[in-house]
mmCIF file of C-alpha atoms in Angstrom:
data_model
loop_
_atom_site.group_PDB
_atom_site.id
_atom_site.type_symbol
_atom_site.label_atom_id
_atom_site.label_comp_id
_atom_site.label_asym_id
_atom_site.label_seq_id
_atom_site.Cartn_x
_atom_site.Cartn_y
_atom_site.Cartn_z
ATOM 1 C CA MET A 25 51.669 66.675 44.532
ATOM 2 C CA ALA A 26 48.199 65.900 43.164
ATOM 3 C CA LEU A 27 46.493 67.540 40.208
ATOM 4 C CA TRP A 28 42.890 68.372 41.098
ATOM 5 C CA THR A 29 40.111 69.829 38.979
ATOM 6 C CA VAL A 30 37.923 72.233 40.954
ATOM 7 C CA THR A 31 34.350 70.970 41.007
ATOM 8 C CA VAL A 32 31.132 71.228 42.978
ATOM 9 C CA THR A 33 31.061 67.430 43.479
ATOM 10 C CA TYR A 34 33.277 67.864 46.551
ATOM 11 C CA GLN A 35 31.169 70.464 48.309
ATOM 12 C CA PRO A 36 29.113 68.124 50.572
ATOM 13 C CA ASP A 37 32.165 66.372 52.052
ATOM 14 C CA LEU A 38 35.065 68.657 51.217
ATOM 15 C CA GLU A 39 36.572 68.465 54.696
ATOM 16 C CA ASP A 40 36.576 64.665 54.558
ATOM 17 C CA VAL A 41 38.189 64.687 51.105
ATOM 18 C CA ILE A 42 40.921 67.025 52.346
ATOM 19 C CA GLN A 43 41.506 64.924 55.446
ATOM 20 C CA ARG A 44 41.791 61.723 53.419
ATOM 21 C CA SER A 45 44.237 63.481 51.099
ATOM 22 C CA ARG A 46 46.442 64.523 53.991
ATOM 23 C CA GLU A 47 46.315 61.025 55.474
ATOM 24 C CA ALA A 48 47.447 59.623 52.111
ATOM 25 C CA GLY A 49 50.519 61.848 52.256
ATOM 26 C CA VAL A 50 49.431 64.480 49.736
ATOM 27 C CA LYS A 51 51.381 67.673 50.412
ATOM 28 C CA THR A 52 50.053 69.908 47.640
ATOM 29 C CA LEU A 53 46.881 70.018 45.583
ATOM 30 C CA VAL A 54 47.491 71.812 42.285
ATOM 31 C CA ALA A 55 43.925 72.899 41.614
ATOM 32 C CA VAL A 56 43.135 73.669 37.980
ATOM 33 C CA THR A 57 40.038 75.217 36.441
ATOM 34 C CA GLU A 58 38.166 74.536 33.223
ATOM 35 C CA GLU A 59 35.841 77.560 33.025
ATOM 36 C CA VAL A 60 35.988 81.144 34.235
ATOM 37 C CA GLY A 61 33.157 80.477 36.665
ATOM 38 C CA GLU A 62 35.522 78.260 38.667
ATOM 39 C CA PHE A 63 38.197 80.921 39.204
ATOM 40 C CA ASP A 64 36.725 82.308 42.427
ATOM 41 C CA ARG A 65 36.175 78.814 43.779
ATOM 42 C CA VAL A 66 39.824 77.832 43.438
ATOM 43 C CA LEU A 67 40.896 81.022 45.195
ATOM 44 C CA GLN A 68 38.455 80.319 48.012
ATOM 45 C CA LEU A 69 39.939 76.848 48.367
ATOM 46 C CA GLN A 70 43.414 78.321 48.663
ATOM 47 C CA GLU A 71 42.208 80.764 51.326
ATOM 48 C CA ARG A 72 40.623 77.900 53.249
ATOM 49 C CA TYR A 73 43.614 75.535 52.891
ATOM 50 C CA PRO A 74 46.637 77.793 52.293
ATOM 51 C CA ASP A 75 49.129 75.070 53.220
ATOM 52 C CA LEU A 76 47.679 72.631 50.694
ATOM 53 C CA VAL A 77 45.955 74.219 47.672
ATOM 54 C CA ALA A 78 47.961 75.797 44.840
ATOM 55 C CA PRO A 79 45.634 77.570 42.372
ATOM 56 C CA CYS A 80 45.746 77.673 38.583
ATOM 57 C CA PHE A 81 43.522 79.538 36.127
ATOM 58 C CA GLY A 82 42.730 78.248 32.662
ATOM 59 C CA LEU A 83 40.039 77.699 30.054
ATOM 60 C CA HIS A 84 39.669 74.098 28.939
ATOM 61 C CA PRO A 85 39.221 73.449 25.200
ATOM 62 C CA LEU A 86 35.745 72.130 25.971
ATOM 63 C CA GLN A 87 33.194 74.285 27.764
ATOM 64 C CA GLY A 88 29.730 73.639 29.186
ATOM 65 C CA GLY A 89 30.390 70.649 31.409
ATOM 66 C CA GLU A 90 29.637 67.047 30.529
ATOM 67 C CA GLY A 91 26.083 67.427 29.290
ATOM 68 C CA PRO A 92 24.471 68.248 25.937
ATOM 69 C CA GLU A 93 25.611 71.865 26.219
ATOM 70 C CA ARG A 94 29.275 70.881 25.922
ATOM 71 C CA ARG A 95 31.001 72.767 23.121
ATOM 72 C CA SER A 96 34.403 73.862 21.901
ATOM 73 C CA VAL A 97 35.841 76.931 23.568
ATOM 74 C CA LYS A 98 35.408 80.219 21.695
ATOM 75 C CA PRO A 99 37.788 83.202 21.618
ATOM 76 C CA GLN A 100 35.131 85.350 23.270
ATOM 77 C CA ASP A 101 35.228 83.016 26.293
ATOM 78 C CA LEU A 102 38.552 84.647 27.098
ATOM 79 C CA ASP A 103 37.017 88.105 27.516
ATOM 80 C CA ALA A 104 36.079 87.521 31.141
ATOM 81 C CA ALA A 105 39.089 85.336 31.900
ATOM 82 C CA LEU A 106 42.044 87.410 30.747
ATOM 83 C CA PRO A 107 41.697 90.233 33.324
ATOM 84 C CA GLN A 108 41.551 87.616 36.090
ATOM 85 C CA PHE A 109 44.863 86.047 35.040
ATOM 86 C CA TYR A 110 46.596 89.379 35.578
ATOM 87 C CA LYS A 111 44.655 90.441 38.659
ATOM 88 C CA HIS A 112 45.607 87.270 40.545
ATOM 89 C CA ARG A 113 48.988 86.625 38.929
ATOM 90 C CA GLU A 114 50.828 86.504 42.267
ATOM 91 C CA ARG A 115 48.605 83.716 43.566
ATOM 92 C CA LEU A 116 48.733 81.475 40.510
ATOM 93 C CA VAL A 117 51.251 78.634 40.189
ATOM 94 C CA ALA A 118 50.341 77.730 36.588
ATOM 95 C CA ILE A 119 47.990 78.385 33.689
ATOM 96 C CA GLY A 120 45.664 75.441 33.288
ATOM 97 C CA GLU A 121 43.826 73.453 32.329
ATOM 98 C CA ILE A 122 44.291 74.590 28.743
ATOM 99 C CA GLY A 123 44.914 72.767 25.489
ATOM 100 C CA LEU A 124 43.302 71.074 22.535
ATOM 101 C CA ASP A 125 40.676 68.355 22.138
ATOM 102 C CA PHE A 126 40.295 67.244 18.546
ATOM 103 C CA THR A 127 38.105 64.191 19.135
ATOM 104 C CA PRO A 128 35.448 64.265 16.384
ATOM 105 C CA TRP A 129 32.443 64.348 18.707
ATOM 106 C CA CYS A 130 33.928 67.269 20.663
ATOM 107 C CA SER A 131 35.235 69.383 17.793
ATOM 108 C CA PRO A 132 33.415 68.226 14.659
ATOM 109 C CA SER A 133 34.269 71.232 12.504
ATOM 110 C CA GLN A 134 37.460 72.941 11.411
ATOM 111 C CA GLN A 135 36.092 76.127 12.961
ATOM 112 C CA ASP A 136 35.934 74.364 16.336
ATOM 113 C CA ARG A 137 39.568 73.315 16.047
ATOM 114 C CA ASP A 138 40.613 76.784 14.876
ATOM 115 C CA ASP A 139 38.834 78.377 17.841
ATOM 116 C CA GLN A 140 40.510 75.979 20.259
ATOM 117 C CA MET A 141 43.901 76.758 18.763
ATOM 118 C CA CYS A 142 43.295 80.498 19.048
ATOM 119 C CA VAL A 143 42.368 80.230 22.737
ATOM 120 C CA PHE A 144 45.249 77.840 23.401
ATOM 121 C CA ILE A 145 47.843 80.158 21.879
ATOM 122 C CA LYS A 146 46.494 83.212 23.696
ATOM 123 C CA GLN A 147 46.758 81.373 27.023
ATOM 124 C CA LEU A 148 50.271 80.224 26.163
ATOM 125 C CA HIS A 149 51.138 83.888 25.655
ATOM 126 C CA VAL A 150 49.713 84.699 29.082
ATOM 127 C CA ALA A 151 51.802 81.932 30.630
ATOM 128 C CA LYS A 152 54.953 83.284 29.029
ATOM 129 C CA GLU A 153 54.172 86.845 30.087
ATOM 130 C CA LEU A 154 53.514 85.778 33.682
ATOM 131 C CA ASP A 155 56.428 83.312 33.676
ATOM 132 C CA LEU A 156 54.173 80.395 34.621
ATOM 133 C CA PRO A 157 54.102 76.759 33.490
ATOM 134 C CA VAL A 158 51.082 75.320 31.687
ATOM 135 C CA ASN A 159 48.929 72.301 32.399
ATOM 136 C CA VAL A 160 47.767 70.891 29.066
ATOM 137 C CA HIS A 161 44.918 68.703 27.836
ATOM 138 C CA SER A 162 45.806 67.083 24.497
ATOM 139 C CA ARG A 163 43.222 64.435 23.646
ATOM 140 C CA SER A 164 43.503 63.410 19.984
ATOM 141 C CA ALA A 165 45.846 66.367 19.563
ATOM 142 C CA ALA A 166 49.094 65.389 21.299
ATOM 143 C CA LYS A 167 51.416 66.044 18.373
ATOM 144 C CA VAL A 168 49.923 69.404 17.435
ATOM 145 C CA ALA A 169 49.789 70.516 21.086
ATOM 146 C CA ILE A 170 53.495 69.789 21.579
ATOM 147 C CA GLU A 171 54.417 71.369 18.247
ATOM 148 C CA THR A 172 52.399 74.479 19.096
ATOM 149 C CA MET A 173 54.027 74.873 22.483
ATOM 150 C CA ARG A 174 57.484 74.515 20.984
ATOM 151 C CA GLU A 175 56.650 77.083 18.301
ATOM 152 C CA GLN A 176 55.392 79.492 20.974
ATOM 153 C CA GLY A 177 58.545 79.115 23.042
ATOM 154 C CA ILE A 178 56.993 77.281 25.996
ATOM 155 C CA SER A 179 59.659 75.645 28.146
ATOM 156 C CA ARG A 180 57.622 74.385 31.123
ATOM 157 C CA ALA A 181 54.562 72.237 30.465
ATOM 158 C CA LEU A 182 52.733 69.278 31.964
ATOM 159 C CA LEU A 183 50.761 67.148 29.519
ATOM 160 C CA HIS A 184 48.275 65.526 31.837
ATOM 161 C CA ASN A 185 46.596 62.148 31.267
ATOM 162 C CA PHE A 186 48.821 61.812 28.231
ATOM 163 C CA ALA A 187 47.721 59.115 25.776
ATOM 164 C CA GLY A 188 49.678 59.995 22.646
ATOM 165 C CA LYS A 189 52.256 57.874 20.870
ATOM 166 C CA PRO A 190 55.626 57.255 22.533
ATOM 167 C CA SER A 191 57.373 58.932 19.585
ATOM 168 C CA VAL A 192 55.296 62.073 20.154
ATOM 169 C CA ALA A 193 55.967 61.980 23.894
ATOM 170 C CA LEU A 194 59.703 61.804 23.250
ATOM 171 C CA GLU A 195 59.461 65.000 21.213
ATOM 172 C CA GLY A 196 57.946 66.572 24.314
ATOM 173 C CA VAL A 197 60.748 65.138 26.444
ATOM 174 C CA LYS A 198 63.274 66.802 24.136
ATOM 175 C CA ALA A 199 61.477 70.103 24.719
ATOM 176 C CA GLY A 200 61.703 69.582 28.487
ATOM 177 C CA TYR A 201 58.011 68.849 29.023
ATOM 178 C CA LEU A 202 56.578 66.558 31.694
ATOM 179 C CA PHE A 203 53.793 63.982 31.505
ATOM 180 C CA SER A 204 51.364 62.723 34.135
ATOM 181 C CA PHE A 205 49.156 59.680 34.490
ATOM 182 C CA PRO A 206 46.021 59.367 36.662
ATOM 183 C CA PRO A 207 44.647 56.299 38.501
ATOM 184 C CA ALA A 208 42.601 55.494 35.385
ATOM 185 C CA VAL A 209 45.731 53.827 33.961
ATOM 186 C CA CYS A 210 44.994 51.007 36.399
ATOM 187 C CA ARG A 211 41.556 50.350 34.886
ATOM 188 C CA ASN A 212 42.881 48.466 31.905
ATOM 189 C CA GLN A 213 44.232 45.748 34.158
ATOM 190 C CA GLN A 214 40.638 44.997 35.098
ATOM 191 C CA THR A 215 39.321 44.808 31.542
ATOM 192 C CA THR A 216 39.881 42.664 28.488
ATOM 193 C CA ASP A 217 41.383 45.516 26.480
ATOM 194 C CA LEU A 218 44.920 44.191 26.540
ATOM 195 C CA TYR A 219 45.990 46.397 23.623
ATOM 196 C CA ILE A 220 45.340 49.616 25.561
ATOM 197 C CA THR A 221 47.268 48.279 28.540
ATOM 198 C CA ILE A 222 50.250 47.320 26.394
ATOM 199 C CA GLN A 223 50.324 50.680 24.626
ATOM 200 C CA ARG A 224 50.029 52.707 27.844
ATOM 201 C CA ASP A 225 52.719 50.633 29.541
ATOM 202 C CA LYS A 226 54.990 51.084 26.533
ATOM 203 C CA LEU A 227 54.451 54.825 26.782
ATOM 204 C CA ILE A 228 55.249 54.937 30.508
ATOM 205 C CA LYS A 229 58.357 52.803 30.018
ATOM 206 C CA GLN A 230 59.759 55.064 27.319
ATOM 207 C CA ILE A 231 59.226 58.379 29.126
ATOM 208 C CA PRO A 232 62.125 58.917 31.551
ATOM 209 C CA LEU A 233 61.016 59.036 35.174
ATOM 210 C CA GLU A 234 62.587 62.504 35.364
ATOM 211 C CA HIS A 235 59.825 63.665 33.017
ATOM 212 C CA ILE A 236 56.855 62.107 34.843
ATOM 213 C CA CYS A 237 54.522 63.580 37.459
ATOM 214 C CA LEU A 238 51.696 62.011 39.426
ATOM 215 C CA GLU A 239 48.103 63.203 39.157
ATOM 216 C CA THR A 240 44.562 62.152 39.924
ATOM 217 C CA ASP A 241 42.578 64.687 37.845
ATOM 218 C CA SER A 242 39.874 64.274 40.470
ATOM 219 C CA PRO A 243 36.951 63.895 40.305
ATOM 220 C CA ALA A 244 37.433 62.173 36.921
ATOM 221 C CA LEU A 245 39.837 59.456 35.768
ATOM 222 C CA GLY A 246 39.704 57.271 38.869
ATOM 223 C CA LEU A 247 40.076 53.525 39.167
ATOM 224 C CA ASP A 248 36.345 53.070 38.582
ATOM 225 C CA LYS A 249 34.869 55.420 35.987
ATOM 226 C CA HIS A 250 31.491 55.223 37.730
ATOM 227 C CA GLU A 251 32.872 56.470 41.063
ATOM 228 C CA ARG A 252 34.170 59.888 42.039
ATOM 229 C CA ASN A 253 37.935 60.087 42.097
ATOM 230 C CA GLU A 254 39.801 61.776 44.979
ATOM 231 C CA PRO A 255 43.298 63.222 45.430
ATOM 232 C CA ARG A 256 44.200 60.451 47.887
ATOM 233 C CA ASN A 257 44.142 58.004 44.966
ATOM 234 C CA ILE A 258 47.410 59.439 43.718
ATOM 235 C CA VAL A 259 49.042 56.465 45.439
ATOM 236 C CA LEU A 260 47.481 54.224 42.780
ATOM 237 C CA SER A 261 49.251 56.091 40.000
ATOM 238 C CA CYS A 262 52.494 55.912 41.950
ATOM 239 C CA ARG A 263 52.291 52.156 42.428
ATOM 240 C CA TYR A 264 51.319 51.528 38.821
ATOM 241 C CA ILE A 265 54.182 53.560 37.389
ATOM 242 C CA ALA A 266 56.596 51.871 39.793
ATOM 243 C CA ASP A 267 55.405 48.446 38.662
ATOM 244 C CA VAL A 268 55.697 49.298 34.957
ATOM 245 C CA LYS A 269 59.178 50.762 35.377
ATOM 246 C CA GLY A 270 60.405 48.068 37.748
ATOM 247 C CA VAL A 271 61.355 50.441 40.554
ATOM 248 C CA SER A 272 60.043 50.999 44.065
ATOM 249 C CA PRO A 273 57.026 53.221 44.767
ATOM 250 C CA GLU A 274 59.297 55.239 47.067
ATOM 251 C CA THR A 275 61.593 55.994 44.134
ATOM 252 C CA VAL A 276 58.667 57.110 41.986
ATOM 253 C CA GLN A 277 57.276 59.239 44.811
ATOM 254 C CA LEU A 278 60.638 60.955 45.400
ATOM 255 C CA ILE A 279 61.527 61.668 41.768
ATOM 256 C CA THR A 280 58.051 62.744 40.667
ATOM 257 C CA ALA A 281 57.856 65.117 43.655
ATOM 258 C CA GLU A 282 61.172 66.643 42.609
ATOM 259 C CA ASN A 283 59.841 66.950 39.063
ATOM 260 C CA ALA A 284 56.672 68.656 40.261
ATOM 261 C CA HIS A 285 58.572 71.208 42.357
ATOM 262 C CA ARG A 286 60.821 71.924 39.390
ATOM 263 C CA LEU A 287 57.784 72.463 37.181
ATOM 264 C CA PHE A 288 55.815 74.485 39.744
ATOM 265 C CA PRO A 289 58.460 76.530 41.602
ATOM 266 C CA LYS A 290 55.862 78.932 42.994
ATOM 267 C CA VAL A 291 54.190 76.128 44.932
ATOM 268 C CA LYS A 292 56.899 76.054 47.578
ATOM 269 C CA ALA A 293 57.385 79.811 47.495
ATOM 270 C CA ASN A 294 53.682 80.522 48.056
ATOM 271 C CA MET A 295 53.122 78.007 50.843
ATOM 272 C CA PRO A 296 53.171 79.286 54.435
ATOM 273 C CA TYR A 297 55.722 77.753 56.793
#
């Protein structure tokens, strides 16, 4: 099961991307959104590939894309989104991508962080009301994101591309949360930043395999940061986690698939047979 961010970068060769995903053994693409303008696109993808795409709605803590217009999410951004959550509740498998991003260049003011927290909590409430899991972004905010979810009574959550401390991750494990790692974890093997590699490997080792999922977060977080990532690259994450944990890739594939189906029960229920 591959986590996939809906984006226009796939439009020119979407069919080829889908075909390569199938050939790589991908059975489900959990397609998340970052902005309300992507909601219709993810539904169209599900209509086009009903046996493969599982849609999620969510507002990312950062809005405006990757350019100079990028900003922290504002409570008013939810005005257009909230009715859509309820209108399409039967089609959604999760609420995501939501969360917090407290990196200084993304949320320089306390108001930015307060706004992100407000939007995060409101979307957590939606998830609880609709009985859906959440897919969470937690850059520079892992501890507070986990604490907030526990305070709000969230029992099913995936912290994607998790890079927090092992001690923080274990608090999430206690709460029943899952963690996923994209192909970007393999980059550090190709660089001189040994410290990052050691810390990430320590994190992966300490999180029980029963609390790990695979993801690509395509089109970002691939093996090469200058190249577009694709769902088929989920095999890279699988092999890396297997190597770090000293088990076979087949074991990682089997257990993480079981974890994903446990986290996203509507995936199987919504897929045609």
